[in-house]
Each structure stands twice: as structure tokens, then as C-alpha cells.
PDB file of C-alpha atoms in Angstrom:
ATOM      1  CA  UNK A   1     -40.490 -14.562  12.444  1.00 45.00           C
ATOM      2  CA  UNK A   2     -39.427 -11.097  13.568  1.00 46.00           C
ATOM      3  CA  UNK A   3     -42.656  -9.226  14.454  1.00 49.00           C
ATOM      4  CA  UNK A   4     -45.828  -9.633  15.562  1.00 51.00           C
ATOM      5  CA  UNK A   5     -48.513  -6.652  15.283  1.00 52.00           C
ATOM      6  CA  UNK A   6     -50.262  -6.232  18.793  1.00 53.00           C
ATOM      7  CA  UNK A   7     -53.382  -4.204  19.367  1.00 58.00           C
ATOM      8  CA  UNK A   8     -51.848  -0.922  19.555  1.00 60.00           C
ATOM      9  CA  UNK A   9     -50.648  -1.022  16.334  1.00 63.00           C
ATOM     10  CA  UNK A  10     -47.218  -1.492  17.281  1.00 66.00           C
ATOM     11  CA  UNK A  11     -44.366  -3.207  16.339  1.00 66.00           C
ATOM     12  CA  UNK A  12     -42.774  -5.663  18.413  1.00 66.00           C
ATOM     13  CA  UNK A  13     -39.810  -7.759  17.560  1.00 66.00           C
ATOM     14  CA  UNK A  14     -38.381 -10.423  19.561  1.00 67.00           C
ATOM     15  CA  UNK A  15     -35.076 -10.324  21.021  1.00 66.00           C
ATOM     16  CA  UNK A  16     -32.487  -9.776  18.677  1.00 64.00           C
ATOM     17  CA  UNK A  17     -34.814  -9.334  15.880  1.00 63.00           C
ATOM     18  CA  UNK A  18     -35.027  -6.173  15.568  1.00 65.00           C
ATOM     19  CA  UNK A  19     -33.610  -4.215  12.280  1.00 62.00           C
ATOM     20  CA  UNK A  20     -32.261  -1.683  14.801  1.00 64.00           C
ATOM     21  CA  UNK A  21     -30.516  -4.577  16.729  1.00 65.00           C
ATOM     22  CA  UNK A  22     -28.992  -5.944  13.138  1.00 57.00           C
ATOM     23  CA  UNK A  23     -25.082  -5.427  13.394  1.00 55.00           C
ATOM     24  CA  UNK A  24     -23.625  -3.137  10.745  1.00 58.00           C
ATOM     25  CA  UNK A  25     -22.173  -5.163   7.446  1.00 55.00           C
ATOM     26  CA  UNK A  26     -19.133  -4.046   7.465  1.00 69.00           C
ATOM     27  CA  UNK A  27     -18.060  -3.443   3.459  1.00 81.00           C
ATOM     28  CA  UNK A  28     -14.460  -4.508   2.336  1.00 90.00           C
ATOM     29  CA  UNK A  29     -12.763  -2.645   0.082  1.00 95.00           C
ATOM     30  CA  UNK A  30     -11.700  -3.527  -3.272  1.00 96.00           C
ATOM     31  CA  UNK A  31      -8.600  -4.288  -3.891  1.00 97.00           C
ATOM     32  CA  UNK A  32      -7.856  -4.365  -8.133  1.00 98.00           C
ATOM     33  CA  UNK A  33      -4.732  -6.818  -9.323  1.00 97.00           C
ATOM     34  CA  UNK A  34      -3.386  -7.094 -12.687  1.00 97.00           C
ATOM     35  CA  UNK A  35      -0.931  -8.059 -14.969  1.00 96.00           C
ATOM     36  CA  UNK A  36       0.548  -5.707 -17.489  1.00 94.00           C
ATOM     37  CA  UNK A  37      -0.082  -5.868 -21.211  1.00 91.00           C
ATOM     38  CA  UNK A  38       3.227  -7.980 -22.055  1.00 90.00           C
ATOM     39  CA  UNK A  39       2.775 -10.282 -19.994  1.00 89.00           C
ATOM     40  CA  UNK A  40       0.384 -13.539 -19.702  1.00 89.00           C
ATOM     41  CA  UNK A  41       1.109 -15.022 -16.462  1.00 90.00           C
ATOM     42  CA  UNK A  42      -1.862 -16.039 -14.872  1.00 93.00           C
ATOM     43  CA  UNK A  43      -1.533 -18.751 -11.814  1.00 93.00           C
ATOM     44  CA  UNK A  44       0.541 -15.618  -9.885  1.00 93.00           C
ATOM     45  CA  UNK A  45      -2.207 -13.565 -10.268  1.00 96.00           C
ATOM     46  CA  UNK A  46      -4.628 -16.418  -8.742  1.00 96.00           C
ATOM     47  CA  UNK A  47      -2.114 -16.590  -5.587  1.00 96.00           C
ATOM     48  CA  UNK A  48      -2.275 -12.620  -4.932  1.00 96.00           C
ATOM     49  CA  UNK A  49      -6.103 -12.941  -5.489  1.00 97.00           C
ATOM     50  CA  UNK A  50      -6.421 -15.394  -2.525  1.00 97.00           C
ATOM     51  CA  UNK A  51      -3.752 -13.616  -0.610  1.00 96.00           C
ATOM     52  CA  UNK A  52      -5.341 -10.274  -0.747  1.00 96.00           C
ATOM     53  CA  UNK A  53      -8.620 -12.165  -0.082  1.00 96.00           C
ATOM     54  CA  UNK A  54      -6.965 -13.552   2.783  1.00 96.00           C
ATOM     55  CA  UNK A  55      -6.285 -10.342   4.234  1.00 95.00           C
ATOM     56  CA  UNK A  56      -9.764  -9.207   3.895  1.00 94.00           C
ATOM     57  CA  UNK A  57     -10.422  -7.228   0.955  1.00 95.00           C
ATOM     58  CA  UNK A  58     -12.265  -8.281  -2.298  1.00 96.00           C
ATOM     59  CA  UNK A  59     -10.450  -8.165  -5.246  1.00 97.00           C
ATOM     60  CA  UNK A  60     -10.984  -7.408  -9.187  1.00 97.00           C
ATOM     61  CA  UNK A  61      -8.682  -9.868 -11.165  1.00 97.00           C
ATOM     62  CA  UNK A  62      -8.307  -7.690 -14.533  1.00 97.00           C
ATOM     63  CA  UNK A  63      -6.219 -11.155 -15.904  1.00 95.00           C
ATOM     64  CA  UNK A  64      -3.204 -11.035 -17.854  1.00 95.00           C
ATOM     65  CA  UNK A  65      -1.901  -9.022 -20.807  1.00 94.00           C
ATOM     66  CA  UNK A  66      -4.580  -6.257 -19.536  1.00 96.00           C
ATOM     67  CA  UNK A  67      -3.235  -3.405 -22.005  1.00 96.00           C
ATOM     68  CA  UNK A  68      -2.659   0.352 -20.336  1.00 96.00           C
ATOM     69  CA  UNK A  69      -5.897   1.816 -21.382  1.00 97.00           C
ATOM     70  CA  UNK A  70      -8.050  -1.261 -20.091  1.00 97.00           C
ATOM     71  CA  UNK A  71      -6.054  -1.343 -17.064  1.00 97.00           C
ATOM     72  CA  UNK A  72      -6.309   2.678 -16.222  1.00 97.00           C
ATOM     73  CA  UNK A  73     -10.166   2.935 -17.438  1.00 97.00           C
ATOM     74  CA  UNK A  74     -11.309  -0.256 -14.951  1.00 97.00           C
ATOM     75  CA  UNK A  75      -9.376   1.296 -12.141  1.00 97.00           C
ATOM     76  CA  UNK A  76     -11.303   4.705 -12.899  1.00 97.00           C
ATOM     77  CA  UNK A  77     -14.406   2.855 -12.782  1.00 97.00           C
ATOM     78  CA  UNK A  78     -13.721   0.290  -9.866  1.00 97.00           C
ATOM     79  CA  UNK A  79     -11.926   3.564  -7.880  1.00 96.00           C
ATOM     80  CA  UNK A  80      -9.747   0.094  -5.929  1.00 97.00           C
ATOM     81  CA  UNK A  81      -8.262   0.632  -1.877  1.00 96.00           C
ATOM     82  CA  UNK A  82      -5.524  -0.787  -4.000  1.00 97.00           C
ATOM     83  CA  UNK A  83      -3.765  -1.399  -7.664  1.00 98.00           C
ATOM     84  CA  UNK A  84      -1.319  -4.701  -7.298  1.00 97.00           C
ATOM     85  CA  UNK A  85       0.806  -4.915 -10.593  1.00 97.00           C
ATOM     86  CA  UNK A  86       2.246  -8.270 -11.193  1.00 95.00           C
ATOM     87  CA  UNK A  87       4.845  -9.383 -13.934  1.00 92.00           C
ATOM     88  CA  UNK A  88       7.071 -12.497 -14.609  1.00 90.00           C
ATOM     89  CA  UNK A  89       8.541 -12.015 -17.650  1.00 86.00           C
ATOM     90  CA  UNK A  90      11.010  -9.837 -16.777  1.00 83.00           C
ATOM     91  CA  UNK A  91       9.783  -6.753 -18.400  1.00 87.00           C
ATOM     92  CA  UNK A  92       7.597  -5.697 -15.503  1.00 88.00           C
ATOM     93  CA  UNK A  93      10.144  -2.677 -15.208  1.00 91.00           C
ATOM     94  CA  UNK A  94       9.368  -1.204 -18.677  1.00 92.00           C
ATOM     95  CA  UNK A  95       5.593  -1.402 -18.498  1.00 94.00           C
ATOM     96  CA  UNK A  96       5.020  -0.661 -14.937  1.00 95.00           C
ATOM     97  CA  UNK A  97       7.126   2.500 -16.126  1.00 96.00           C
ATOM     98  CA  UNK A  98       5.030   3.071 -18.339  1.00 96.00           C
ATOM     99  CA  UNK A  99       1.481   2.528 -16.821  1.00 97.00           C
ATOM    100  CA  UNK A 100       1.918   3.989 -13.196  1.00 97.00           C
ATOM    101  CA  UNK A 101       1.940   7.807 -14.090  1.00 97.00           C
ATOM    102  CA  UNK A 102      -1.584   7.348 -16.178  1.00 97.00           C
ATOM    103  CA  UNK A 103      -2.813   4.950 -13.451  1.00 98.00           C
ATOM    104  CA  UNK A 104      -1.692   8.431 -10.852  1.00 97.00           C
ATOM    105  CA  UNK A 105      -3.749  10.687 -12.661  1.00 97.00           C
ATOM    106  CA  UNK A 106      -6.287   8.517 -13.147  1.00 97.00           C
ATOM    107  CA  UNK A 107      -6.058   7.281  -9.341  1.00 97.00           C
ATOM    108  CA  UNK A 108      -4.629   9.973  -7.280  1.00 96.00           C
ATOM    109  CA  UNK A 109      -3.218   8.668  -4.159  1.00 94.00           C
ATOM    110  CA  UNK A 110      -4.445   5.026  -4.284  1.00 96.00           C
ATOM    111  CA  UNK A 111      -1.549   2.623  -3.048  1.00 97.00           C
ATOM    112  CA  UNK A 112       0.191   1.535  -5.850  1.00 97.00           C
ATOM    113  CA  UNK A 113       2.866  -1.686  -5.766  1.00 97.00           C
ATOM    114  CA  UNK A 114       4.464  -3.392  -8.383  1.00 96.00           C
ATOM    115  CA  UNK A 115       6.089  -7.221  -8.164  1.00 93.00           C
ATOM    116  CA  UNK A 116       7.487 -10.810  -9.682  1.00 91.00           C
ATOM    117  CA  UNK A 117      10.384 -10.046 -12.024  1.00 88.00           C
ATOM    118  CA  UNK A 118      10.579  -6.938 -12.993  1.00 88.00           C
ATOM    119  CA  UNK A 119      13.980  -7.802 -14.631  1.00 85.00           C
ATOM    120  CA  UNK A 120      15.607  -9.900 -17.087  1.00 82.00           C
ATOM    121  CA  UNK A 121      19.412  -9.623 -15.087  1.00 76.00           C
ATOM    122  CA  UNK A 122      20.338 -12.448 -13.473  1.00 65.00           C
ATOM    123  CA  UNK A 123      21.476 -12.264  -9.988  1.00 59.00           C
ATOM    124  CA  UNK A 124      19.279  -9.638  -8.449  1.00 65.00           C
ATOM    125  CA  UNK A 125      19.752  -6.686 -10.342  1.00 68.00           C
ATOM    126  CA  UNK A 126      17.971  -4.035  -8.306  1.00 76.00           C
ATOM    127  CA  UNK A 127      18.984  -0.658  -9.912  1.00 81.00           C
ATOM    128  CA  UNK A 128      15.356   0.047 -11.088  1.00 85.00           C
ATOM    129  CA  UNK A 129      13.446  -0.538  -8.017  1.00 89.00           C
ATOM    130  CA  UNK A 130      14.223   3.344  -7.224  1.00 92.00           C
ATOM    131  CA  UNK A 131      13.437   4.074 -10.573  1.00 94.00           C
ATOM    132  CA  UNK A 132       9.787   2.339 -10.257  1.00 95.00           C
ATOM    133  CA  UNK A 133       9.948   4.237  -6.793  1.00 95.00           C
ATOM    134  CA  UNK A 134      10.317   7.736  -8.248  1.00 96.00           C
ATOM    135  CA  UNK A 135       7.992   7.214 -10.992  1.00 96.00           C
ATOM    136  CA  UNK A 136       4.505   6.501  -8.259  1.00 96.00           C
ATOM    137  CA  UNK A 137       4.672   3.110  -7.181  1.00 97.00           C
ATOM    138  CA  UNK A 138       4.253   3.441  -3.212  1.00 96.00           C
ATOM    139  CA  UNK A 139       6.503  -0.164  -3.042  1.00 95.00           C
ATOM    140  CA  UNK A 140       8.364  -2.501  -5.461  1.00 94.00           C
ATOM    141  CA  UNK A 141       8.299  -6.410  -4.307  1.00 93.00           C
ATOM    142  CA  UNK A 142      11.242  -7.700  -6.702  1.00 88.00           C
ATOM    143  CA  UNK A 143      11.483 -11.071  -7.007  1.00 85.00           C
ATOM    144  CA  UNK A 144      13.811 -12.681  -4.305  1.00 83.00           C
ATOM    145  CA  UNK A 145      14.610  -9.068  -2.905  1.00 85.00           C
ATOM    146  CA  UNK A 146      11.011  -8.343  -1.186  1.00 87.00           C
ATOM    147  CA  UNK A 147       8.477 -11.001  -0.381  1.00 88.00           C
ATOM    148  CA  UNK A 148       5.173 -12.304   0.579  1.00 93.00           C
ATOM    149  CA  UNK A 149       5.537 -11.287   4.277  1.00 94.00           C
ATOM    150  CA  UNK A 150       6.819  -7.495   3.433  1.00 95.00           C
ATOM    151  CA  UNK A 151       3.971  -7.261   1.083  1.00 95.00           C
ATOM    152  CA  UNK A 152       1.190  -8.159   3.686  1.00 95.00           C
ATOM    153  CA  UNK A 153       3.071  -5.565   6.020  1.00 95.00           C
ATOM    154  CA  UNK A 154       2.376  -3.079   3.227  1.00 95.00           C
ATOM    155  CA  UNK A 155      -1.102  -4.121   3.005  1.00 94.00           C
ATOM    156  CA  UNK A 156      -1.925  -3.861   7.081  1.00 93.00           C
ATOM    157  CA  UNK A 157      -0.801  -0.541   6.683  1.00 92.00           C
ATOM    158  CA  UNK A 158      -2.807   0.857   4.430  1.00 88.00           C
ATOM    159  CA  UNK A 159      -5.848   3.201   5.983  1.00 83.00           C
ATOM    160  CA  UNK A 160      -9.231   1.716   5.678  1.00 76.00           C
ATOM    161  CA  UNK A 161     -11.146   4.123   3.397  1.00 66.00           C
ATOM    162  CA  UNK A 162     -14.272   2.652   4.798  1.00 50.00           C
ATOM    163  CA  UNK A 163     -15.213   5.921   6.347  1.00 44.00           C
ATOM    164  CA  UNK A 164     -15.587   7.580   3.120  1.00 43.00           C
ATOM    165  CA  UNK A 165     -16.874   4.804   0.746  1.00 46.00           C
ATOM    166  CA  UNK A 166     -19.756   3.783   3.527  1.00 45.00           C
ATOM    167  CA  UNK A 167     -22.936   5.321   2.199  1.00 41.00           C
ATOM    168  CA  UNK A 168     -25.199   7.448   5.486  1.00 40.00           C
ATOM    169  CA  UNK A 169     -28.004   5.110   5.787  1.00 42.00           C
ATOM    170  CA  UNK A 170     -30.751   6.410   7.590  1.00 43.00           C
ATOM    171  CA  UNK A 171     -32.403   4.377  10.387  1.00 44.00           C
ATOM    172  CA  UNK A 172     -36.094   3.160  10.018  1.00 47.00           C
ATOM    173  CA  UNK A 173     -38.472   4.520  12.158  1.00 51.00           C
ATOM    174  CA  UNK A 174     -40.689   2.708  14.577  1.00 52.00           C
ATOM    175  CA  UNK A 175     -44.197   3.103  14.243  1.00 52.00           C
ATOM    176  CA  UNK A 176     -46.123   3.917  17.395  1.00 51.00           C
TER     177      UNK A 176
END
């Protein structure tokens, strides 16, 4: 029960039941991750779900082998705090090259990152990660050169958009 009409014709609500005493729902942004079109991993794109969960945003899981188009047309649509770009087959350099400066126009400056192995070299081959760098992405998490705990660093420091996603809503009035 939250209100009881009295004989003036006015509203009374109990303590703490009053829509003006509700606490504000605070909205969490979304957060889209994806694989790129070459590539059908899936189980590391389950583990960034829940990790990005973790860290309080809700996320879009666009799968694996999402091709460009798909990938650049939900992000449009979903306008994501966030694009995550994950690859394990070792080609992650060519497509992510490929995607990032349609996903920029497309996205403006939404934090972009790319990760897994974004290689085929053996032994840590990092010569692209610049290359990824200069192309958009905003940070490249190479397998066994950047991790899980750099990667949540990158996340805390993104700014909240929350200020200009939150919709004005306009109190109700009390009737007297």
C-alpha cells in the first residue's frame, strides 16, 4: 500500500512511499563486444561479457564472425559507451584494420579497444599494436603483452555518458 485518500482529497503516502521519495534508477551504459568476421571464437567473448558486466555496464554480445557491415550498422543503432573487438585467430590485426575507421565514422569518439591475438608471429610480435593505434583504436590488449587488469584500468577510466543518455523526467505533481 502506498496511499491512502483522506477527506481533503489529498494524497498521503507513508514513509518512504512516496514516488518523490523513490531513489533515481541509475541506467548503465551499454557496452557492445564482438568478434570480427574471420573469426568464430566464442567462449572469449562469454568471459569479456561477464567481465564488462562485472564492472557495471550491460553489454550487447554481437557473437562471432559478425561481418563489418553487421558489426558497424548494430553499433549505429545500439550508439555503445563502448566497442570491445576480440580475435584469436591471429588475424585480429587485418580485420580490426579494416573495421575501426568505418566503426569511427559511424561512432565518433566512442572508446574503441581491440584484443586476443591479433597475430600469427610467435614470440610476441608487437610491431602492429602502433599500427592498430594510429588507425582509431583508443588501446590494443595483445595477447600476453596487455591483460585483464590493464583492460579494466581502461574501462574505470572511461567518462560515464550518463549525463547525456539520461532522459529529463519530469516530477509528478501532488494533488492538493
Amino acid at each position: 500500500m502506498t496511499s491512502m485518500l483522506n477527506k481533503n482529497s489529498t494524497v498521503t503516502y507513508l514513509p518512504g512511499c512516496s514516488p518523490f521519495d523513490a531513489p533515481q534508477v541509475e541506467e548503465k551504459e551499454t557496452v557492445v563486444v564482438t568478434s570480427v568476421a574471420s573469426d568464430s571464437h566464442t567462449w572469449n567473448l562469454v568471459y569479456l561479457q561477464l567481465l564488462i558486466e562485472e564492472l557495471g555496464y550491460e553489454v550487447v554480445n554481437l557473437g562471432p564472425c559478425v561481418p563489418d557491415e553487421l558489426m558497424v550498422s548494430e553499433c549505429r543503432d545500439i550508439d555503445p559507451a563502448m566497442v570491445v573487438i576480440s580475435s584469436v585467430n591471429g588475424h585480429g590485426y587485418q580485420d580490426g584494420m579494416r573495421v575501426v575507421g568505418q566503426l569511427r565514422e559511424a561512432l565518433g569518439d566512442t572508446p574503441m579497444v581491440i584484443g586476443g591475438k591479433l597475430g600469427i608471429a610467435a614470440g610476441g610480435d608487437t610491431s602492429f599494436l602502433d599500427e592498430l593505434l594510429e588507425a582509431g583504436f583508443d588501446d590494443v590488449f595483445e595477447d600476453g603483452v596487455r591483460g585483464v587488469e590493464e583492460f579494466k584500468a581502461f574501462v574505470a577510466s572511461i567518462p560515464a555518458r550518463t549525463a547525456r543518455r539520461t532522459a529529463t523526467v519530469t516530477p509528478l505533481r501532488r494533488v492538493a
